[in-house]
XYZ file of C-alpha atoms in Angstrom:
297
model
C 3.092 28.355 -28.666
C 3.983 27.625 -32.472
C 6.707 26.243 -34.914
C 4.605 28.221 -37.655
C 7.062 30.790 -39.524
C 4.378 33.392 -39.543
C 3.725 33.365 -35.679
C 5.703 34.077 -32.550
C 5.529 31.292 -29.616
C 3.051 32.080 -27.036
C 3.710 30.892 -23.228
C 1.859 28.246 -21.662
C -0.719 28.235 -19.262
C -2.004 26.521 -16.077
C -3.769 27.113 -12.621
C -2.134 26.134 -8.929
C -5.359 24.869 -7.525
C -3.131 24.683 -4.076
C -1.092 27.606 -2.785
C -0.046 25.377 -0.039
C 0.358 21.442 1.053
C 0.904 20.037 3.995
C 2.131 16.190 4.706
C 3.748 14.203 7.379
C 7.302 13.726 7.988
C 9.215 10.396 6.979
C 6.175 9.732 3.968
C 6.248 10.009 0.503
C 3.369 12.319 -0.785
C 1.803 12.841 -3.971
C -1.023 15.668 -4.891
C -2.854 16.972 -7.615
C -1.991 20.657 -7.540
C -2.094 21.929 -11.172
C -5.143 22.464 -13.549
C -5.723 23.971 -17.048
C -2.228 23.100 -18.756
C -2.175 23.895 -22.117
C 0.803 25.284 -24.507
C -1.156 28.812 -24.786
C -4.748 27.761 -26.568
C -3.457 28.456 -29.837
C -4.431 25.109 -32.248
C -0.984 25.203 -34.427
C 1.057 24.866 -30.578
C -0.972 21.868 -29.366
C 1.475 19.413 -30.103
C 4.247 21.357 -27.999
C 5.844 19.409 -25.111
C 5.582 20.917 -21.368
C 6.926 19.824 -18.327
C 7.717 22.190 -15.361
C 10.097 23.643 -13.508
C 10.591 24.247 -9.945
C 12.914 26.498 -7.658
C 13.305 26.654 -4.182
C 12.153 30.592 -3.263
C 12.995 30.104 0.904
C 13.457 27.252 3.329
C 15.764 24.148 3.189
C 16.083 22.145 0.466
C 17.520 19.611 2.502
C 14.384 18.562 4.151
C 13.506 16.344 1.390
C 15.591 12.742 -0.266
C 13.544 13.686 -3.147
C 12.593 16.987 -4.333
C 9.479 18.197 -5.299
C 8.215 17.477 -8.679
C 5.634 18.104 -11.108
C 4.296 15.235 -13.505
C 1.589 15.804 -16.021
C -1.065 13.287 -16.432
C -3.006 12.581 -19.929
C -5.807 14.808 -18.451
C -3.847 18.144 -18.324
C -3.766 17.789 -14.333
C -0.125 18.278 -12.709
C 0.871 15.874 -10.046
C 3.270 16.811 -7.354
C 5.603 14.396 -5.750
C 8.116 14.545 -2.983
C 10.034 12.103 -0.513
C 11.251 14.451 2.747
C 14.577 13.153 4.403
C 13.561 10.647 7.614
C 13.006 12.714 10.512
C 13.028 16.173 9.108
C 10.208 18.577 9.138
C 9.703 22.253 7.608
C 8.130 24.897 5.199
C 9.511 25.688 1.940
C 8.327 28.089 -1.147
C 8.671 27.104 -4.565
C 8.546 28.944 -7.566
C 6.516 26.823 -10.093
C 6.727 27.313 -14.314
C 5.420 25.791 -16.880
C 8.093 25.531 -19.706
C 6.998 24.260 -23.694
C 9.574 23.603 -26.480
C 8.579 26.251 -28.810
C 11.333 28.198 -28.939
C 12.034 32.033 -28.074
C 12.889 32.861 -32.118
C 11.385 35.889 -32.713
C 9.164 37.018 -35.331
C 8.981 40.258 -36.906
C 9.379 42.410 -33.515
C 8.393 39.778 -31.290
C 10.480 37.236 -29.306
C 8.637 34.029 -28.438
C 7.940 33.012 -25.084
C 8.355 29.358 -23.963
C 7.802 30.080 -19.783
C 4.709 31.240 -18.170
C 4.055 33.246 -16.150
C 5.207 31.743 -12.006
C 3.091 30.938 -9.673
C 4.657 30.165 -6.323
C 3.489 27.257 -3.962
C 3.876 26.397 -0.016
C 5.081 22.860 1.206
C 4.993 22.225 4.657
C 6.198 18.439 6.285
C 4.796 18.714 9.491
C 6.857 16.932 12.494
C 5.065 13.122 13.438
C 6.159 11.898 16.741
C 7.959 8.654 15.906
C 7.765 5.416 18.565
C 9.879 5.308 21.452
C 12.282 2.215 22.061
C 13.831 -0.035 24.072
C 15.691 -3.776 24.294
C 15.248 -6.752 26.535
C 18.041 -8.109 28.486
C 16.184 -11.414 27.920
C 12.747 -12.347 27.192
C 12.237 -14.779 29.933
C 13.657 -14.130 33.378
C 13.126 -17.126 36.509
C 12.686 -16.621 40.076
C 13.776 -18.323 42.473
C 12.338 -17.625 45.933
C 15.006 -17.938 48.975
C 12.359 -19.655 51.161
C 13.372 -20.120 54.644
C 11.697 -22.535 57.468
C 9.032 -21.140 57.651
C 8.991 -19.963 54.428
C 8.775 -16.154 53.816
C 5.477 -14.893 53.053
C 6.529 -12.592 50.012
C 9.235 -11.901 48.052
C 10.173 -8.711 46.660
C 12.208 -8.883 43.651
C 14.527 -6.231 41.536
C 16.561 -6.423 38.537
C 17.616 -4.478 35.457
C 15.881 -6.205 31.854
C 15.873 -3.179 29.515
C 18.182 -1.003 28.309
C 18.926 1.228 24.562
C 15.144 3.531 26.252
C 14.867 5.962 23.457
C 11.842 8.622 23.419
C 12.425 8.435 19.351
C 15.049 10.543 17.453
C 17.173 13.356 18.160
C 14.400 16.049 17.727
C 12.463 13.668 20.044
C 14.873 14.224 22.996
C 13.211 16.256 25.430
C 9.849 14.209 25.404
C 9.198 12.318 29.017
C 8.885 9.008 28.922
C 7.375 6.132 31.495
C 7.064 2.205 31.851
C 3.492 0.322 32.066
C 3.445 -3.317 33.340
C 0.500 -5.271 31.785
C -0.393 -8.114 34.150
C -2.797 -10.831 32.707
C -6.210 -9.716 34.943
C -5.824 -13.714 36.417
C -2.605 -13.234 37.790
C -2.775 -10.019 39.340
C -3.346 -11.708 42.722
C -0.081 -13.406 42.907
C 1.603 -10.231 43.606
C 1.274 -8.241 46.813
C 2.856 -5.224 44.788
C 2.650 -5.254 40.598
C 5.581 -5.675 38.844
C 6.732 -1.858 38.008
C 9.900 -0.988 35.517
C 11.681 2.695 36.424
C 13.013 4.515 33.309
C 16.686 2.872 34.008
C 15.064 -0.389 33.118
C 14.804 -1.810 36.342
C 12.187 -4.462 37.380
C 10.726 -4.359 40.726
C 7.645 -6.580 41.810
C 6.890 -7.910 45.091
C 5.459 -12.105 44.834
C 2.937 -13.431 47.249
C 2.238 -15.939 45.453
C 3.768 -19.448 47.693
C 3.235 -21.331 44.663
C 5.379 -21.852 41.602
C 3.796 -20.065 38.883
C 4.488 -18.876 34.943
C 2.852 -15.644 33.515
C 3.389 -13.264 30.737
C 3.827 -9.681 31.527
C 3.299 -6.736 28.917
C 5.958 -3.700 28.972
C 4.780 -0.871 27.532
C 7.409 2.553 27.155
C 5.159 5.698 26.395
C 6.511 9.141 25.652
C 4.702 12.297 25.804
C 4.712 13.268 21.777
C 1.231 12.850 21.613
C -0.512 11.180 18.131
C -1.101 13.593 15.999
C -1.322 13.298 13.005
C -0.444 9.211 12.754
C 2.180 9.679 15.785
C 3.171 6.795 17.408
C 3.582 7.572 20.949
C 4.403 4.264 22.409
C 5.963 0.519 21.901
C 5.397 -2.877 23.832
C 7.332 -5.884 24.360
C 6.638 -9.269 26.073
C 8.478 -10.648 29.323
C 7.990 -14.012 30.633
C 7.753 -14.605 34.285
C 8.835 -17.795 35.698
C 8.656 -17.953 39.750
C 9.761 -21.442 41.670
C 8.714 -21.553 44.758
C 10.753 -23.181 47.950
C 9.080 -26.092 48.366
C 8.787 -26.801 44.486
C 11.261 -29.996 43.358
C 13.543 -29.325 41.021
C 16.330 -32.161 40.387
C 18.946 -32.255 38.049
C 19.193 -28.378 38.750
C 22.720 -26.818 38.379
C 24.176 -23.173 40.510
C 26.820 -21.724 39.904
C 27.945 -18.432 41.210
C 29.715 -16.258 38.573
C 32.777 -14.427 38.525
C 32.397 -11.192 39.530
C 28.698 -11.535 39.905
C 26.393 -9.891 42.613
C 25.969 -11.505 46.109
C 22.995 -13.622 45.341
C 22.958 -13.199 41.886
C 23.167 -17.126 40.293
C 23.281 -18.695 36.648
C 20.649 -21.226 36.636
C 20.322 -23.755 33.882
C 18.231 -27.392 34.256
C 20.244 -29.821 32.233
C 17.600 -32.905 32.901
C 14.465 -32.582 34.631
C 11.791 -35.281 35.867
C 8.156 -35.495 35.068
C 7.058 -33.266 38.511
C 9.681 -30.332 37.635
C 9.039 -26.983 36.433
C 12.045 -27.497 34.085
C 10.164 -30.203 32.203
C 7.041 -28.027 32.134
C 9.301 -25.178 30.387
C 10.933 -27.824 27.891
C 14.071 -29.287 28.487
C 17.428 -27.596 28.227
C 15.969 -24.172 29.772
C 18.534 -21.674 30.495
C 17.952 -18.764 32.688
C 20.049 -16.275 34.082
C 18.502 -15.268 37.869
C 18.687 -12.991 41.107
C 17.936 -15.226 44.083
C 15.585 -12.883 45.764
C 15.413 -10.551 48.424
C 12.682 -11.207 50.943
C 10.693 -8.660 52.736
C 11.186 -8.682 56.427
């Protein structure tokens, strides 16, 4: 490439150091893919400005939020950069050329060339598992035993506590999901049947404790998408459980049947409590929506 009137512009040159590039979805990718970048090797063309042009050969350009481009570093290396669209993955092939500003003017019988020979670059964006998700109806749940005379030895309980259960974006809709409920080792003896959470968000358990207690369980949703390539196959939330035994004195306790509520479903709120009540232990003015627990026969 030359601006001299006695010589024609020669094509710039470069070498792709990688003919294919692979990256994960949902992440910006940069990588050095070109070397040996020069105007032509002629001394009188060293002042020319160079730039890369990429054009799509095959695949879908909508895969990218920011399409692939190659910038030239001070060390004459070519750095590829692109950003895929969220949750997009696939394979594209690109034609890469290097262009100089030496022009294409004819000198004698020879016309100048300002574009290098084309080389092909394949870019693959690999799908990565997104974490499943869910929400909780509430962060805290209170269970009141109905008691009896004598009190029932176990209290069965069920309520929908989780909603918005999803394996991830649309391309992960076919994944299988399951919940796990983690109970602290020190509190596992409180349950005749360990708490479990179904895919419909329904929490079930059988409480064996005869005394009131409070504990925190961890609800973990897992999907079948795996963790390869940095994927995430689980998400967790904590749920605070409080059990109020029939022998526990609770003062200032207001129970109210809600309009349209299912049988046994109540609103419970502690407006004031003395030092001996579980409401005092949990803090003043706590409010819970509870179900009166049904008992194992």
